Short mmCIF file of C-alpha atoms in Angstrom, two decimals:
data_model
loop_
_atom_site.label_atom_id
_atom_site.label_comp_id
_atom_site.label_asym_id
_atom_site.label_seq_id
_atom_site.Cartn_x
_atom_site.Cartn_y
_atom_site.Cartn_z
CA MET A 542 -11.49 -32.54 40.81
CA PRO A 543 -10.51 -34.50 38.04
CA ASP A 544 -11.16 -33.62 34.20
CA VAL A 545 -13.04 -35.73 32.10
CA ARG A 546 -12.65 -35.35 28.41
CA HIS A 547 -13.95 -37.15 25.23
CA PHE A 548 -11.83 -38.31 22.31
CA GLU A 549 -13.49 -39.95 19.08
CA THR A 550 -9.93 -42.24 18.23
CA ILE A 551 -7.21 -43.14 20.43
CA ASP A 552 -4.39 -41.57 18.45
CA ASP A 553 -5.37 -38.38 20.01
CA ILE A 554 -4.36 -40.22 23.65
CA ASP A 555 -0.57 -40.47 24.54
CA ARG A 556 0.27 -44.06 23.98
CA GLU A 557 2.73 -44.40 26.34
CA ALA A 558 0.44 -42.45 29.20
CA TRP A 559 -2.42 -44.97 28.30
CA ASP A 560 -0.54 -47.86 28.18
CA ALA A 561 0.70 -47.32 32.01
CA LEU A 562 -2.77 -48.00 32.99
CA ALA A 563 -2.79 -51.04 31.27
CA PRO A 564 -0.83 -54.37 33.41
CA GLY A 565 -0.26 -57.82 31.70
CA SER A 566 -3.97 -58.59 31.96
CA CYS A 567 -5.31 -55.69 30.20
CA PHE A 568 -4.02 -56.32 26.37
CA TYR A 569 -7.09 -56.19 25.02
CA GLN A 570 -7.43 -52.38 26.22
CA SER A 571 -3.84 -51.52 25.21
CA HIS A 572 -3.64 -48.52 23.00
CA ALA A 573 -2.57 -50.81 20.16
CA TRP A 574 -5.21 -53.10 20.36
CA LEU A 575 -7.57 -50.41 20.67
CA ARG A 576 -6.20 -48.81 17.64
CA GLY A 577 -6.73 -51.56 15.43
CA GLN A 578 -10.42 -51.94 16.51
CA GLU A 579 -11.26 -48.73 15.35
CA ARG A 580 -13.62 -49.72 12.58
CA PRO A 581 -16.42 -47.63 12.06
CA GLU A 582 -18.41 -49.94 9.67
CA PHE A 583 -18.59 -52.24 12.90
CA ALA A 584 -19.31 -49.56 15.53
CA THR A 585 -18.66 -45.87 16.22
CA PRO A 586 -15.53 -46.12 19.08
CA GLY A 587 -14.82 -43.11 21.65
CA TYR A 588 -12.60 -42.92 24.50
CA LEU A 589 -13.08 -41.10 28.14
CA THR A 590 -10.04 -40.09 30.23
CA VAL A 591 -9.89 -38.64 33.75
CA GLU A 592 -7.09 -36.55 34.18
CA ALA A 593 -5.72 -34.29 37.23
CA ASP A 594 -2.80 -32.04 37.35
CA GLY A 595 -1.77 -32.85 33.49
CA GLN A 596 -1.38 -37.05 34.44
CA LEU A 597 -4.07 -39.81 32.99
CA LEU A 598 -5.61 -41.40 36.09
CA ALA A 599 -8.21 -43.45 34.02
CA GLY A 600 -9.58 -44.24 30.68
CA THR A 601 -12.14 -46.32 28.89
CA PRO A 602 -13.34 -46.91 25.38
CA TYR A 603 -16.97 -47.14 24.62
CA TYR A 604 -18.76 -48.32 21.45
CA ASP A 605 -21.98 -47.31 19.75
CA PHE A 606 -23.09 -49.89 17.98
CA PRO A 607 -25.75 -49.93 14.73
CA SER A 608 -28.53 -52.45 15.55
CA GLU A 609 -27.53 -54.76 12.84
CA ASN A 610 -23.67 -55.16 14.18
CA ALA A 611 -24.43 -55.26 17.81
CA PRO A 612 -23.32 -58.17 19.58
CA PRO A 613 -25.93 -60.08 21.82
CA LEU A 614 -26.90 -58.43 25.22
CA PRO A 615 -26.58 -59.96 28.19
CA ASP A 616 -30.19 -60.93 30.04
CA VAL A 617 -29.09 -58.30 33.00
CA SER A 618 -29.53 -55.61 30.43
CA GLU A 619 -32.81 -56.55 29.49
CA GLY A 620 -35.29 -53.25 29.23
CA HIS A 621 -32.23 -50.90 28.58
CA THR A 622 -30.78 -49.16 26.14
CA VAL A 623 -27.15 -49.61 26.90
CA LEU A 624 -23.91 -47.92 26.06
CA ARG A 625 -21.28 -50.43 25.89
CA LEU A 626 -18.30 -49.67 27.71
CA GLY A 627 -14.57 -51.41 28.04
CA THR A 628 -12.73 -52.96 24.86
CA ARG A 629 -15.20 -54.36 22.02
CA THR A 630 -13.34 -57.85 21.43
CA GLY A 631 -11.14 -60.12 23.54
CA TYR A 632 -13.93 -61.26 26.06
CA HIS A 633 -11.80 -59.23 29.22
CA ASN A 634 -12.35 -55.93 30.46
CA GLU A 635 -11.32 -54.41 33.88
CA PHE A 636 -10.81 -50.52 35.01
CA LEU A 637 -7.91 -48.59 34.12
CA LEU A 638 -7.41 -46.82 37.19
CA PRO A 639 -4.30 -45.56 39.40
CA LYS A 640 -2.91 -48.06 41.88
CA ASP A 641 -3.60 -45.86 45.16
CA PRO A 642 -7.10 -46.96 46.33
CA GLY A 643 -8.01 -43.31 47.46
CA THR A 644 -7.36 -41.82 43.91
CA ALA A 645 -8.80 -45.26 41.64
CA GLY A 646 -11.91 -44.72 43.62
CA GLU A 647 -12.16 -41.08 42.60
CA ALA A 648 -11.11 -41.69 39.38
CA LEU A 649 -13.84 -44.00 38.67
CA ASP A 650 -16.54 -41.84 39.90
CA ALA A 651 -15.32 -39.52 37.37
CA LEU A 652 -15.32 -42.08 34.83
CA VAL A 653 -19.03 -43.30 34.97
CA ALA A 654 -19.97 -39.65 35.60
CA GLY A 655 -18.40 -38.97 32.06
CA ALA A 656 -19.67 -42.45 30.78
CA ALA A 657 -23.36 -41.52 31.89
CA GLU A 658 -23.01 -38.21 30.05
CA ARG A 659 -21.97 -39.54 26.73
CA ALA A 660 -24.68 -42.21 27.13
CA ALA A 661 -27.67 -39.68 27.70
CA ALA A 662 -26.41 -37.76 24.30
CA LEU A 663 -26.90 -41.23 22.65
CA GLY A 664 -29.70 -42.11 23.82
CA CYS A 665 -29.10 -44.61 26.27
CA ASP A 666 -30.51 -45.19 29.82
CA ALA A 667 -27.80 -47.65 31.42
CA LEU A 668 -24.31 -48.61 31.17
CA LEU A 669 -23.28 -51.88 30.28
CA PHE A 670 -19.88 -53.20 31.26
CA ASP A 671 -19.17 -56.54 29.54
CA PHE A 672 -16.71 -59.73 30.51
CA LEU A 673 -15.77 -57.61 33.57
CA THR A 674 -13.23 -58.92 36.28
CA THR A 675 -14.51 -59.81 39.59
CA ASP A 676 -12.45 -57.34 41.31
CA SER A 677 -13.73 -54.62 38.94
CA LEU A 678 -17.46 -55.58 39.29
CA ARG A 679 -16.92 -55.32 43.35
CA LEU A 680 -15.08 -52.18 43.03
CA LEU A 681 -18.28 -50.88 40.91
CA ALA A 682 -20.66 -51.93 42.83
CA GLY A 683 -18.84 -50.52 46.07
CA ARG A 684 -19.77 -47.37 44.78
CA PHE A 685 -22.81 -47.66 42.18
CA GLY A 686 -26.04 -49.32 42.19
CA VAL A 687 -25.16 -52.46 39.84
CA ARG A 688 -26.75 -55.10 38.31
CA ALA A 689 -25.05 -58.02 37.37
CA GLN A 690 -24.85 -61.65 36.35
CA LEU A 691 -21.89 -64.40 35.75
CA ARG A 692 -21.21 -64.23 32.30
CA ALA A 693 -18.19 -66.81 31.21
CA ALA A 694 -14.96 -68.45 32.66
CA GLU A 695 -11.94 -67.11 30.72
CA ALA A 696 -8.71 -69.55 30.65
CA VAL A 697 -5.72 -68.66 31.61
CA VAL A 698 -2.36 -70.88 32.24
CA HIS A 699 -0.65 -68.81 35.07
CA ASN A 700 3.05 -70.62 35.02
CA ASP A 701 4.78 -68.63 37.48
CA VAL A 702 8.17 -69.88 37.33
CA GLY A 703 8.56 -69.35 33.66
CA THR A 704 10.11 -72.61 32.44
CA PHE A 705 8.60 -75.26 30.14
CA GLU A 706 9.55 -77.67 33.10
CA SER A 707 7.42 -75.65 35.73
CA TYR A 708 4.67 -75.70 33.30
CA ARG A 709 4.93 -79.33 33.15
CA GLN A 710 4.23 -79.30 37.01
CA LEU A 711 1.00 -77.73 36.49
CA LEU A 712 -0.31 -80.48 34.66
CA GLY A 713 -0.43 -83.44 37.48
CA ARG A 714 -1.60 -86.45 35.80
CA ASN A 715 -2.31 -85.17 32.54
CA VAL A 716 1.46 -84.78 32.15
CA ARG A 717 2.13 -88.27 30.48
CA LYS A 718 -0.76 -87.21 27.95
CA ARG A 719 0.68 -83.97 27.10
CA GLU A 720 4.44 -85.28 26.63
CA TYR A 721 2.68 -88.03 23.91
CA GLU A 722 1.11 -85.05 21.91
CA ILE A 723 4.82 -83.27 22.19
CA ARG A 724 6.35 -86.36 21.10
CA ARG A 725 4.04 -87.52 18.29
CA PHE A 726 4.32 -83.87 16.59
CA THR A 727 8.00 -84.11 17.23
CA ASP A 728 8.06 -87.38 15.19
CA SER A 729 5.66 -86.72 12.50
CA GLY A 730 7.94 -84.60 10.21
CA LEU A 731 6.58 -81.22 11.02
CA HIS A 732 7.69 -78.61 12.80
CA VAL A 733 6.89 -74.88 13.85
CA GLU A 734 9.14 -71.78 13.01
CA THR A 735 7.94 -68.09 13.89
CA ALA A 736 7.34 -64.95 11.98
CA PRO A 737 5.63 -61.49 12.49
CA LEU A 738 2.17 -61.35 11.60
CA SER A 739 2.81 -59.00 8.60
CA ALA A 740 4.93 -61.72 7.01
CA CYS A 741 2.27 -64.34 7.21
CA VAL A 742 -1.27 -62.43 6.37
CA ASP A 743 -1.83 -63.83 2.92
CA GLU A 744 -1.00 -67.46 3.42
CA PHE A 745 -2.55 -67.25 7.21
CA ALA A 746 -6.19 -65.90 6.35
CA PRO A 747 -7.41 -68.91 4.32
CA LEU A 748 -6.39 -71.60 6.97
CA VAL A 749 -7.89 -69.40 9.66
CA GLY A 750 -11.35 -69.70 7.61
CA GLN A 751 -10.88 -73.38 7.15
CA THR A 752 -11.07 -73.53 11.24
CA MET A 753 -13.85 -71.37 11.41
CA ASP A 754 -15.93 -73.25 9.06
CA ARG A 755 -14.79 -76.43 11.16
CA TYR A 756 -16.64 -75.09 14.19
CA ASN A 757 -19.57 -73.15 12.50
CA ALA A 758 -17.81 -70.01 12.97
CA SER A 759 -17.79 -69.19 9.40
CA LEU A 760 -16.76 -65.61 8.35
CA ASP A 761 -15.91 -64.28 4.93
CA LEU A 762 -12.25 -64.86 3.64
CA ALA A 763 -12.17 -61.16 2.86
CA GLU A 764 -12.98 -60.14 6.27
CA ILE A 765 -10.47 -62.34 7.90
CA HIS A 766 -7.70 -60.81 5.57
CA THR A 767 -8.61 -57.53 6.48
CA PHE A 768 -8.54 -58.00 10.45
CA LEU A 769 -5.34 -59.68 10.27
CA THR A 770 -4.26 -56.76 7.84
CA VAL A 771 -5.31 -54.11 10.53
CA GLN A 772 -3.83 -56.10 13.37
CA ALA A 773 -0.68 -56.47 11.45
CA ASN A 774 -0.60 -52.71 10.98
CA CYS A 775 -1.13 -51.88 14.59
CA LEU A 776 0.14 -54.64 16.74
CA ASP A 777 3.16 -56.16 14.52
CA ASP A 778 5.79 -55.78 16.82
CA LEU A 779 3.69 -57.41 19.48
CA SER A 780 3.04 -60.46 17.19
CA THR A 781 4.25 -64.06 16.93
CA VAL A 782 2.78 -66.49 14.54
CA PHE A 783 3.67 -70.19 15.00
CA ARG A 784 4.00 -71.45 11.88
CA CYS A 785 3.23 -75.32 11.58
CA VAL A 786 5.51 -76.20 8.23
CA ASP A 787 5.85 -79.64 6.49
CA GLU A 788 9.54 -80.72 5.40
CA LYS A 789 9.37 -78.47 2.39
CA GLY A 790 8.58 -75.25 4.57
CA GLU A 791 4.93 -75.01 3.26
CA LEU A 792 2.21 -74.24 5.71
CA VAL A 793 0.19 -76.55 7.47
CA GLY A 794 -1.08 -74.15 9.99
CA ALA A 795 -0.42 -71.70 12.54
CA SER A 796 -1.09 -69.80 15.50
CA LEU A 797 -1.25 -66.27 16.46
CA CYS A 798 -0.23 -64.85 19.82
CA PHE A 799 0.16 -61.38 21.18
CA ALA A 800 2.88 -60.21 23.96
CA TRP A 801 1.62 -57.83 26.47
CA ARG A 802 4.28 -57.59 29.74
CA ASP A 803 4.10 -60.83 31.29
CA THR A 804 1.49 -62.33 29.13
CA PHE A 805 1.08 -64.03 25.95
CA TYR A 806 -2.13 -63.86 24.43
CA ALA A 807 -3.36 -66.58 21.83
CA ARG A 808 -5.63 -65.05 19.62
CA VAL A 809 -6.62 -66.93 16.38
CA ALA A 810 -5.56 -70.36 14.67
CA GLY A 811 -5.77 -71.82 11.54
CA PHE A 812 -5.29 -75.34 9.63
CA ASP A 813 -5.55 -76.95 6.54
CA TYR A 814 -7.24 -80.31 7.68
CA GLU A 815 -6.31 -82.16 3.87
CA ARG A 816 -2.57 -81.97 5.06
CA THR A 817 -2.45 -82.46 8.92
CA ARG A 818 -1.31 -85.50 10.32
CA ASN A 819 -3.28 -86.27 13.12
CA THR A 820 0.02 -85.50 15.32
CA TYR A 821 -1.58 -83.03 17.76
CA GLU A 822 -0.42 -79.84 15.42
CA TYR A 823 -3.02 -77.60 17.25
CA PHE A 824 -2.06 -78.26 20.79
CA ASN A 825 1.73 -77.63 19.85
CA ALA A 826 0.95 -74.66 18.16
CA VAL A 827 -1.17 -73.04 20.40
CA TYR A 828 0.37 -74.36 23.64
CA TYR A 829 3.36 -76.23 23.93
CA GLU A 830 5.59 -73.67 21.48
CA PRO A 831 4.19 -70.42 22.56
CA LEU A 832 5.27 -71.70 26.23
CA HIS A 833 8.94 -72.69 24.88
CA HIS A 834 8.71 -69.08 23.69
CA MET A 835 7.80 -67.71 26.76
CA GLU A 836 10.32 -68.91 28.37
CA ARG A 837 12.98 -67.42 26.18
CA ASN A 838 11.32 -64.55 26.46
CA ALA A 839 10.43 -64.51 30.52
CA MET A 840 6.77 -64.01 30.14
CA THR A 841 4.89 -66.33 32.91
CA THR A 842 0.88 -66.29 31.66
CA LEU A 843 -0.63 -67.65 28.63
CA HIS A 844 -4.27 -66.18 28.41
CA LEU A 845 -6.25 -68.73 26.27
CA GLY A 846 -9.81 -66.93 26.56
CA PRO A 847 -13.49 -68.26 27.20
CA SER A 848 -13.95 -71.33 24.85
CA SER A 849 -13.25 -74.88 24.66
CA LEU A 850 -12.64 -75.03 28.91
CA LYS A 851 -11.98 -78.60 29.37
CA ALA A 852 -9.22 -78.99 26.87
CA LYS A 853 -7.42 -75.77 28.29
CA VAL A 854 -7.75 -76.99 31.87
CA HIS A 855 -6.33 -80.49 30.98
CA ARG A 856 -3.23 -78.11 29.48
CA GLY A 857 -2.75 -76.35 33.02
CA ALA A 858 -5.09 -73.42 32.62
CA SER A 859 -6.92 -72.09 35.76
CA LEU A 860 -10.48 -70.61 35.09
CA HIS A 861 -11.71 -67.24 36.47
CA PRO A 862 -14.88 -65.76 36.23
CA LEU A 863 -16.06 -63.20 33.85
CA TRP A 864 -19.64 -60.79 34.77
CA ALA A 865 -22.01 -58.54 32.77
CA ALA A 866 -22.62 -55.24 34.99
CA VAL A 867 -25.19 -52.73 34.34
CA VAL A 868 -25.65 -49.25 36.01
CA PRO A 869 -28.93 -47.91 35.30
CA LEU A 870 -29.08 -44.44 34.81
CA PRO A 871 -29.41 -41.62 36.36
CA ALA A 872 -26.25 -43.72 38.62
CA THR A 873 -28.29 -42.23 42.06
CA ALA A 874 -29.11 -45.64 43.25
CA PRO A 875 -27.49 -46.41 46.18
CA ALA A 876 -24.16 -48.21 46.17
CA GLY A 877 -24.66 -52.25 45.91
CA LEU A 878 -24.72 -55.52 43.80
CA ARG A 879 -28.16 -57.08 42.79
CA ARG A 880 -27.89 -60.60 40.91
CA ASP A 881 -29.75 -63.78 40.22
CA THR A 882 -27.74 -66.19 42.93
CA VAL A 883 -29.25 -68.97 41.48
CA ALA A 884 -28.93 -68.26 37.67
CA ASP A 885 -25.25 -67.31 38.43
CA GLN A 886 -24.72 -70.70 40.50
CA ALA A 887 -26.40 -72.98 37.85
CA LEU A 888 -23.93 -70.99 35.24
CA ALA A 889 -20.83 -71.71 37.70
CA ASP A 890 -22.05 -75.11 38.51
CA ALA A 891 -22.19 -75.86 34.23
CA VAL A 892 -18.80 -74.67 33.87
CA ARG A 893 -17.64 -76.71 36.79
CA GLU A 894 -19.01 -79.93 34.97
CA GLU A 895 -17.86 -79.12 31.53
CA ALA A 896 -14.18 -78.10 32.59
CA GLY A 897 -13.96 -80.85 35.44
CA ALA A 898 -11.01 -78.85 36.77
CA GLY A 899 -9.16 -75.28 37.31
CA MET A 900 -11.45 -73.77 39.48
CA SER A 901 -10.67 -72.10 42.68
CA GLU A 902 -12.84 -72.77 45.64
CA GLU A 903 -12.37 -69.42 47.05
CA GLU A 904 -12.77 -67.58 43.70
CA TRP A 905 -15.64 -69.57 42.49
CA ASP A 906 -17.39 -68.98 45.79
CA LEU A 907 -20.20 -66.63 44.68
CA THR A 908 -21.24 -65.63 47.63
CA ARG A 909 -17.81 -63.75 48.29
CA VAL A 910 -18.56 -61.41 45.17
CA THR A 911 -19.40 -58.48 47.27
CA PRO A 912 -19.05 -54.91 47.17
CA LEU A 913 -15.69 -53.50 48.12
#
């Protein structure tokens, strides 16, 4: 039988063994990212691992939020006090499991059993897996009774050939508009340089604040500086800041990305809007220069997250569904999946209306979302 263990910090778990379970799609569950999210003033973290014969088979973080810091809950969790499993930031969760299906199922059973014990100890009566991929949802529902709802769509550029020319082919009829954006920026006198995050925190933080203010997501400058500093401390070797600078080398704007295996994660951007020149600085710093960087570093996937879907699709992104999944405790109900199919379809239709494209008919045929 696998052994389930509990840890209070990911520092006590071997980084190489943990990261061996995290493919390119799982940066937000990587050892370094999770270490940077250990901020007890926001939530008390914990970790569960499943081991057998000295080998790490599965793992998950979980978080106990004080009520004043708890993120909004999905409707499907109504009536429950939930323990949140998976990364608390990044809007993407999937199970870290062995590749072998037989071993993976047994490891997931043990992981959920361990999570149920922790939930009971914390006074919770359900487990919440938020922003879960479709494959992970189906796997969970094949082994437990699950209530789920469609939560969001995430945007990802899949540039499998890995060149900027192959990226241009993804754009279809939008290619001329995107080339115009690149030319306007090239002719503006601005250019992009790169640097690690540790070299940029002080100048970058105020610009992030400006952009957050512009889009009604204001955050205290001291907090922005703190989270960038923490990420620099934990993730500097994975970071690239695309610095948009003027003729004097002074910063006009910047975008922060993290590299994880074959995937580049666009994390946060900031601009001084009194000094931008209306020459598509944002799209060059967030999309085009990172894609050139990816070509030079043999990366093929640009992860863009769940917002501003239309702009992302127009620049080559595909959209993938993400789910909220609740397992009521005790987890003794027959395996299966319950969801409000009408509400889920309404959200899928709203995503399609907003984005206009980028949605695979097969992937977004929600009748196919069944237990494995």
